[in-house]
Coordinates of C-alpha atoms and ligand atoms in Angstrom, one line a residue:
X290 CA 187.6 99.8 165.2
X291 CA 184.5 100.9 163.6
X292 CA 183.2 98.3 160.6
X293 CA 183.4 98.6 157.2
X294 CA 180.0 97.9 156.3
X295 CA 177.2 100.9 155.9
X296 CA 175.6 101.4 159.1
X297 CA 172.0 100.1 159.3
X298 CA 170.1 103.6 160.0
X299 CA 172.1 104.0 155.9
X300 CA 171.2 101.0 154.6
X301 CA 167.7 100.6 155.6
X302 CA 167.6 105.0 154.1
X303 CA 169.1 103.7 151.0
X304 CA 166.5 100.3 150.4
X305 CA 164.0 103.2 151.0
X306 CA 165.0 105.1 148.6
X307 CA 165.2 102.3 146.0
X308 CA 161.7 101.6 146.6
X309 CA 159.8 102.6 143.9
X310 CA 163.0 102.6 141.6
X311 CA 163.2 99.7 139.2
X312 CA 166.1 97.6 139.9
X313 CA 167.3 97.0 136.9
X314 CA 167.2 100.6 135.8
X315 CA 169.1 101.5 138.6
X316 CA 171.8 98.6 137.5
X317 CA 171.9 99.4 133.9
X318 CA 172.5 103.1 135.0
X319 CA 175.0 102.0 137.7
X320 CA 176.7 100.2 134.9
X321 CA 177.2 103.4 132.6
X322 CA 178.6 105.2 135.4
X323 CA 180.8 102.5 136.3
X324 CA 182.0 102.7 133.1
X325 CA 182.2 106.2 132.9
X326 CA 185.1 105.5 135.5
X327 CA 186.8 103.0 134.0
X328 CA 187.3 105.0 131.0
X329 CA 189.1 108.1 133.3
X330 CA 185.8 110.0 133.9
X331 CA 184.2 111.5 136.7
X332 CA 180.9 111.8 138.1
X333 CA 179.4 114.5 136.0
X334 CA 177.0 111.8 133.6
X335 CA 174.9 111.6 137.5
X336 CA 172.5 113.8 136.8
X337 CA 169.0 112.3 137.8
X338 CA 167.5 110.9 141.1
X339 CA 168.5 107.2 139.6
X340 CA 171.7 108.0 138.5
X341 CA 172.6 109.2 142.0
X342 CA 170.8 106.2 143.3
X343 CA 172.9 104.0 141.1
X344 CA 175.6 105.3 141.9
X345 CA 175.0 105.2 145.7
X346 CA 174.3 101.2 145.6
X347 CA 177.4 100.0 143.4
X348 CA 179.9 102.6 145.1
X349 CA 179.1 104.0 148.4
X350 CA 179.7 100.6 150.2
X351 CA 183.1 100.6 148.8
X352 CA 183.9 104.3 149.3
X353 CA 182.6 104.3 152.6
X354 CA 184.9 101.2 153.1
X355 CA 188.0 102.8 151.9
X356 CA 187.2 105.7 154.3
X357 CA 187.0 103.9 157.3
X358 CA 189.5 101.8 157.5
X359 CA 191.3 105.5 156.3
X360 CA 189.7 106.7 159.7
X361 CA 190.5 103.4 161.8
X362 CA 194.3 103.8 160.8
X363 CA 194.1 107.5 161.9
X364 CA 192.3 106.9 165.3
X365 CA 195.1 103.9 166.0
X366 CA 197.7 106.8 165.5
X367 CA 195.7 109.4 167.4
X368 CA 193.6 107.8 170.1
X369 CA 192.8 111.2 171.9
X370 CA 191.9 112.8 168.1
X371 CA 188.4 113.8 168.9
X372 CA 187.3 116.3 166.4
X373 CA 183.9 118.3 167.1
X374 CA 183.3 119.3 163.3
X375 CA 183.5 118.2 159.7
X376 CA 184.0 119.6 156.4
X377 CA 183.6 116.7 153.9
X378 CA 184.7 118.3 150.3
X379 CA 182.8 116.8 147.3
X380 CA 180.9 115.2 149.5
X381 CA 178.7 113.5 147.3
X382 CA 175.7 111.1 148.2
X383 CA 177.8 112.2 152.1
X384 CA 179.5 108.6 152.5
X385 CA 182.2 110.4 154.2
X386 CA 180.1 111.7 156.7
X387 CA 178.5 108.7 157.5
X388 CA 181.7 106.9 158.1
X389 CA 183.1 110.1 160.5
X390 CA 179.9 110.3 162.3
X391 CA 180.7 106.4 163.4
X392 CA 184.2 107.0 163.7
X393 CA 184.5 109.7 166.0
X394 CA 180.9 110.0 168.1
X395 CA 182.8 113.2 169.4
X396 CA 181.5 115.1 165.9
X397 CA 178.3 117.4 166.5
X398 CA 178.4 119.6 163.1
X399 CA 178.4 118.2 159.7
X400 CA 179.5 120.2 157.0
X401 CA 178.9 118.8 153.1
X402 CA 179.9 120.5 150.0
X403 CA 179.8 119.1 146.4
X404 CA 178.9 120.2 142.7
X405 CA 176.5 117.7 141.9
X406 CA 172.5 118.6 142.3
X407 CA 171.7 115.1 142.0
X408 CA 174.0 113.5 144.4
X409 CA 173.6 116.5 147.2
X410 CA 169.5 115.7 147.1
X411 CA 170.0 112.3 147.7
X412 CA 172.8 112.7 150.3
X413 CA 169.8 115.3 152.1
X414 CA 167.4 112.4 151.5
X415 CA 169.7 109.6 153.1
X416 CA 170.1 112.0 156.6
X417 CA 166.5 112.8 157.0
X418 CA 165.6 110.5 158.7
X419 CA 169.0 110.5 161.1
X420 CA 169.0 112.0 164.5
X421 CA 172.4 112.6 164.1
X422 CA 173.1 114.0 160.9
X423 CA 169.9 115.2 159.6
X424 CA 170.8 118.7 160.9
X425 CA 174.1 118.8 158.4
X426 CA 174.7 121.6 156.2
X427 CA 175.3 121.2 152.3
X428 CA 176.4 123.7 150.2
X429 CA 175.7 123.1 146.2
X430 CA 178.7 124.6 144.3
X431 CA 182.1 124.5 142.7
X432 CA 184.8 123.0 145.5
X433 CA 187.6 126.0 145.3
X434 CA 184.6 128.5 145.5
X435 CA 182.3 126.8 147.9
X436 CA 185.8 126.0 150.0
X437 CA 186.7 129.9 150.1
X438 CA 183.4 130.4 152.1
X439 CA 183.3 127.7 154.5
X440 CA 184.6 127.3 157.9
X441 CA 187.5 125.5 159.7
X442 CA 186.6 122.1 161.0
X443 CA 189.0 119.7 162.8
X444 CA 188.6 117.1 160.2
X445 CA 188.7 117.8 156.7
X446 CA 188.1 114.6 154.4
X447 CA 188.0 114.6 150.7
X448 CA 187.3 111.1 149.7
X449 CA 187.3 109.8 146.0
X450 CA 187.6 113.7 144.7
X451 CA 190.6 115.5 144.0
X452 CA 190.7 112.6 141.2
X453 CA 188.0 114.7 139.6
X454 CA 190.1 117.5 139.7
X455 CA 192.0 118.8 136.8
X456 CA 195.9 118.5 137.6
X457 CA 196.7 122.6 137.8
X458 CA 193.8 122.9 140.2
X459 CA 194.5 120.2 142.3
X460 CA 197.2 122.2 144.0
X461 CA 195.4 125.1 144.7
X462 CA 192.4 122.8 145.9
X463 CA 194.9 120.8 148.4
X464 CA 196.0 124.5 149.8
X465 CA 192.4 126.0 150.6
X466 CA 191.4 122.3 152.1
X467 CA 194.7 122.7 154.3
X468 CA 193.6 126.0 155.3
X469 CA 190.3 124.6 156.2
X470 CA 191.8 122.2 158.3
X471 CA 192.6 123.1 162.2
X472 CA 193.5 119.9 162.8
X473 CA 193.4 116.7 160.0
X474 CA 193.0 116.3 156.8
X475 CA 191.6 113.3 155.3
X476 CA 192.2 112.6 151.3
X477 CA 191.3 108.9 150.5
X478 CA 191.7 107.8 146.6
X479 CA 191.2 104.9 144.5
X480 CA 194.1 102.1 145.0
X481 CA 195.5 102.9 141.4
X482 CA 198.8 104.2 140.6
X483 CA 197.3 107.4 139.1
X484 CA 195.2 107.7 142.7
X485 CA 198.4 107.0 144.7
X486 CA 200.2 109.7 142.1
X487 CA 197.9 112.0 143.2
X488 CA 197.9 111.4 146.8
X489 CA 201.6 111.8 147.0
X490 CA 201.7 115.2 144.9
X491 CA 199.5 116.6 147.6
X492 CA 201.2 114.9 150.8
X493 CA 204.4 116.5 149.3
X494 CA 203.0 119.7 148.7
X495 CA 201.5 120.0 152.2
X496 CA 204.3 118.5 154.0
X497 CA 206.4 121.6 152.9
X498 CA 203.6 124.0 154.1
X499 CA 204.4 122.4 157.5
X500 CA 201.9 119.7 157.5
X501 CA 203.1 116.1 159.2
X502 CA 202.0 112.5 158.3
X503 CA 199.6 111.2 161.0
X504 CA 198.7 107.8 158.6
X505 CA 200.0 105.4 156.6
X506 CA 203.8 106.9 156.5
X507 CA 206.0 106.7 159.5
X508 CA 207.6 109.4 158.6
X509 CA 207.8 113.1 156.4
X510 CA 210.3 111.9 154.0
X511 CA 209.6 110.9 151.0
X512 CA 207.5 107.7 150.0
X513 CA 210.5 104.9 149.4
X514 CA 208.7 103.0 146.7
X515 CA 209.8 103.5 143.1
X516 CA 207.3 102.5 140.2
X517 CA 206.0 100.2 139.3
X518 CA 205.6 99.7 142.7
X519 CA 202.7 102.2 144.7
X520 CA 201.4 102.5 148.3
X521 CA 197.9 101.3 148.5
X522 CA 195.6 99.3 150.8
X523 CA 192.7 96.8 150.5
X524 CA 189.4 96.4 152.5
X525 CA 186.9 93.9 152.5
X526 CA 183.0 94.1 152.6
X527 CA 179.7 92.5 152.8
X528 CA 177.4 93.2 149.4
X529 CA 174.2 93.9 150.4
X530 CA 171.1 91.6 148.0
X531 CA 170.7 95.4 146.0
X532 CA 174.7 95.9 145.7
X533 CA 174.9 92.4 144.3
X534 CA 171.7 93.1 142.0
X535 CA 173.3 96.2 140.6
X536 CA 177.1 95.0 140.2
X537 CA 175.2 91.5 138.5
X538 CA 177.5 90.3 141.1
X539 CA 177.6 86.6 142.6
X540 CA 180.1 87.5 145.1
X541 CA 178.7 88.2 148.9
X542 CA 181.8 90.7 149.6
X543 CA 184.5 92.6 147.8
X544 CA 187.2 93.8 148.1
X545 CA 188.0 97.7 147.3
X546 CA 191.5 99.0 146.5
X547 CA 192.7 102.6 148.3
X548 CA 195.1 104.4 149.2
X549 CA 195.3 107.9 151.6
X550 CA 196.9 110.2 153.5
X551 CA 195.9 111.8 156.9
X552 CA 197.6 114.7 157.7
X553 CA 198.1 116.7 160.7
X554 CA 198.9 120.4 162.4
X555 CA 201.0 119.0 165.2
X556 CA 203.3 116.1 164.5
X557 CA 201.4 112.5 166.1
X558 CA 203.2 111.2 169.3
X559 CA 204.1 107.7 167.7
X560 CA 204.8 106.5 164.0
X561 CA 205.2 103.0 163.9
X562 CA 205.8 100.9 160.6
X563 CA 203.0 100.4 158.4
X564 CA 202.6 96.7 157.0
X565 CA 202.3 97.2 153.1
X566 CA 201.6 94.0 151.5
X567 CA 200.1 90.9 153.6
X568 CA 202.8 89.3 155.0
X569 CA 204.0 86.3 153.8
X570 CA 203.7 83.5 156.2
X571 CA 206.0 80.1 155.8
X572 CA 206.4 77.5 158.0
X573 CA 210.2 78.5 158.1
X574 CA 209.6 82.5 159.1
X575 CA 207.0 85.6 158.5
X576 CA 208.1 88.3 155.5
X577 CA 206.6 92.0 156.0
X578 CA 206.9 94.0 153.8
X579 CA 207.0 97.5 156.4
X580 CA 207.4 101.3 155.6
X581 CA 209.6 102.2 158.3
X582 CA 210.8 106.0 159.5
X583 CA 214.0 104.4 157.9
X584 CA 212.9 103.6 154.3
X585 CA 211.7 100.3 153.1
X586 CA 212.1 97.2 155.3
X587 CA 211.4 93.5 154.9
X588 CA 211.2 91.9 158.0
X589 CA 212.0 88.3 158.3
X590 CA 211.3 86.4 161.8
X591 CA 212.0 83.0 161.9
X592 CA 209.5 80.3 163.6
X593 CA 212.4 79.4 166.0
X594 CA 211.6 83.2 167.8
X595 CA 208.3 81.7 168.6
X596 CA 207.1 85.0 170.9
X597 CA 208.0 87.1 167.5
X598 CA 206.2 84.5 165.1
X599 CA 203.2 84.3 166.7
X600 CA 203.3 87.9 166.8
X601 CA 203.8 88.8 163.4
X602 CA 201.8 86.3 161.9
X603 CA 198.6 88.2 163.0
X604 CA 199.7 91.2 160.8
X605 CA 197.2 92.4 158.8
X606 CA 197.6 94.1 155.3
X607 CA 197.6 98.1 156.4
X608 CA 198.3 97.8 160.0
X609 CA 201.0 98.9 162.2
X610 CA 204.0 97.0 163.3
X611 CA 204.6 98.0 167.2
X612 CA 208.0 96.2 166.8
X613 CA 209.4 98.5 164.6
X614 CA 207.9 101.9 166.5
X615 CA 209.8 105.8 166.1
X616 CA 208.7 107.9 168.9
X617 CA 208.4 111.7 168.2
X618 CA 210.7 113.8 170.9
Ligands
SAM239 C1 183.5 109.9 143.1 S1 182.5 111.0 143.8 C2 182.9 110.7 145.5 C3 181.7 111.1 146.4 C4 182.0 110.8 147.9 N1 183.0 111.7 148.4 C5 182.3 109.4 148.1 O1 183.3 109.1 148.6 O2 181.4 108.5 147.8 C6 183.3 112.5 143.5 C7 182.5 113.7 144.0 O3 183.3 114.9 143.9 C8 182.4 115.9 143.4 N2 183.2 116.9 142.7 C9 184.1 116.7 141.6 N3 184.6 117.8 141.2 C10 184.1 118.8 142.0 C11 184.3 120.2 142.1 N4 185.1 120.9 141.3 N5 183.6 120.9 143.0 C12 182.7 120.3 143.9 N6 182.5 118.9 143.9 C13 183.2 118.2 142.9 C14 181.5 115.2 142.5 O4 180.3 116.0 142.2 C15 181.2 113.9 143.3 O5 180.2 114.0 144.2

């Protein structure tokens, strides 16, 4: 399992970079553009090297959170998944590089592709100083144009992005990404209702071109929750002194809300149930809530099937249950 927290080679480029930035420039920026969010925009008000910066400190630990525990999920599905290239669409400051370069050490060639000038030069900045990824290419352009050029890569991820898409594009957007893909594709989105809405539109869509579920579902059907209920998933991390300073947070950690949807060419070997809520332990038994290849399931085991109990109890939020496993003939 890789961790959730930046890697030190990006934190120690990122406190580079905010030397010489004033800190609470940076945080009254990174407050606008949280904001900005909030109210249902995107990332277009990041338009200078601070804004980028800003918005690297306050989000990019949580994004790159969200994205690896996306990617841990996957490579607990697929263990032999060992992709030698990525395309990472609207890549931004290139958080979802970072986390597929620790992820799968199999990956040699980066590929990065976003609209923003700002964010691209400071994604550029960030790998300079990388053995690994300072050779990565990034192309500076619309997504559905930039896409149309690009290559195939075994792992396609578009993390926090088709959000900034407007709904009759996003289709088309989820197709040429698909085509890109030669073997999975990645989409990780906020842990909101509208982010899960979005995610499931495109898992549908994609399913029918012949596209299977590797991660979180069990299964190809559809999703068996019914508003107001929505799939989504939590991580925790570790706030760095500048992440605190530019949230004006107290907090050491936090905890970011996600949701996502790894899909695959070939169908994976196993689908076991995915743990939806944190289960709910009693003295008297353990409650999961599980999405099983069978619908919606909650699970009670009693204490008095101690083997079972002690089990279940270590279920975590977002894992798999190997008790309730569907092998693929
Ligand atoms: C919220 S940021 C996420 C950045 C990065 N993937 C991450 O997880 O931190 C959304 C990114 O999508 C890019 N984006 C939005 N619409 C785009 C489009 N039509 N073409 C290319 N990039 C786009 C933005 O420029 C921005 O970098």
């Amino acid at each position: 399992m890789t961790s959730p927290d930046l890697p030190a080679e990006l934190k120690a480029a990122l406190d580079g970079k905010l030397r010489g930035f004033s800190r609470s420039d940076a945080a009254g920026r990174a407050a606008t553009i949280s904001k900005t969010y909030r109210d249902g925009g995107g990332s277009g008000g990041i338009r200078s090297e601070t804004d980028a910066l800003a918005y690297a400190l306050a989000r990019m630990p949580a994004t790159y959170a969200a994205v690896t525990a996306s990617l841990n999920a996957l490579v607990e599905i697929s263990p032999d998944f060992a992709p030698s290239n990525l395309l990472d669409v609207g890549a931004g400051p290139g958080t979802a590089t970072w986390a597929a370069a620790e992820a799968f050490p199999s990956l040699q060639r980066f590929a990065l592709l976003d609209a923003n000038d700002a964010l691209r030069a400071l994604a550029l900045g960030l790998v300079a100083d990388s053995f690994r990824l300072r050779d990565v290419s990034y192309e500076r352009g619309e997504a559905r144009a930039t896409l149309t050029k690009a290559g195939t890569a075994d792992l396609v991820v578009a993390s926090y992005m088709i959000g900034e898409i407007g709904d009759g594009e996003r289709r088309a957007l989820a197709e040429l990404m698909w085509a890109k893909t030669k073997d999975t594709l990645l989409v990780v989105e906020p842990g909101t209702p509208a982010g899960y809405a979005r995610v499931i539109a495109l898992r549908e869509h994609l399913i029918a071109s012949g596209a299977h579920v590797a991660a979180p579902c069990p299964h190809d059907g559809k999703c068996p929750l019914a508003a107001p209920d929505w799939c989504h998933f939590t991580q925790r991390l570790q706030r760095s002194r500048a992440h605190k300073h530019v949230k004006g947070a107290e907090l050491p950690f936090e905890d970011e809300r996600f949701t996502y949807v790894a899909l695959t060419r070939m169908a994976v070997a196993q689908r076991p149930a995915r743990v939806l809520t944190q289960p709910n332990v009693t003295k008297a038994a353990v409650v999961t809530k599980l999405c099983t290849a069978d619908g919606l399931e909650f699970e009670s085991v009693p204490r008095r099937d101690k083997a079972a109990y002690n089990e279940v109890r270590k279920r975590r939020w977002g894992g798999i249950s190997n008790r309730n496993k569907t092998a693929i003939s």
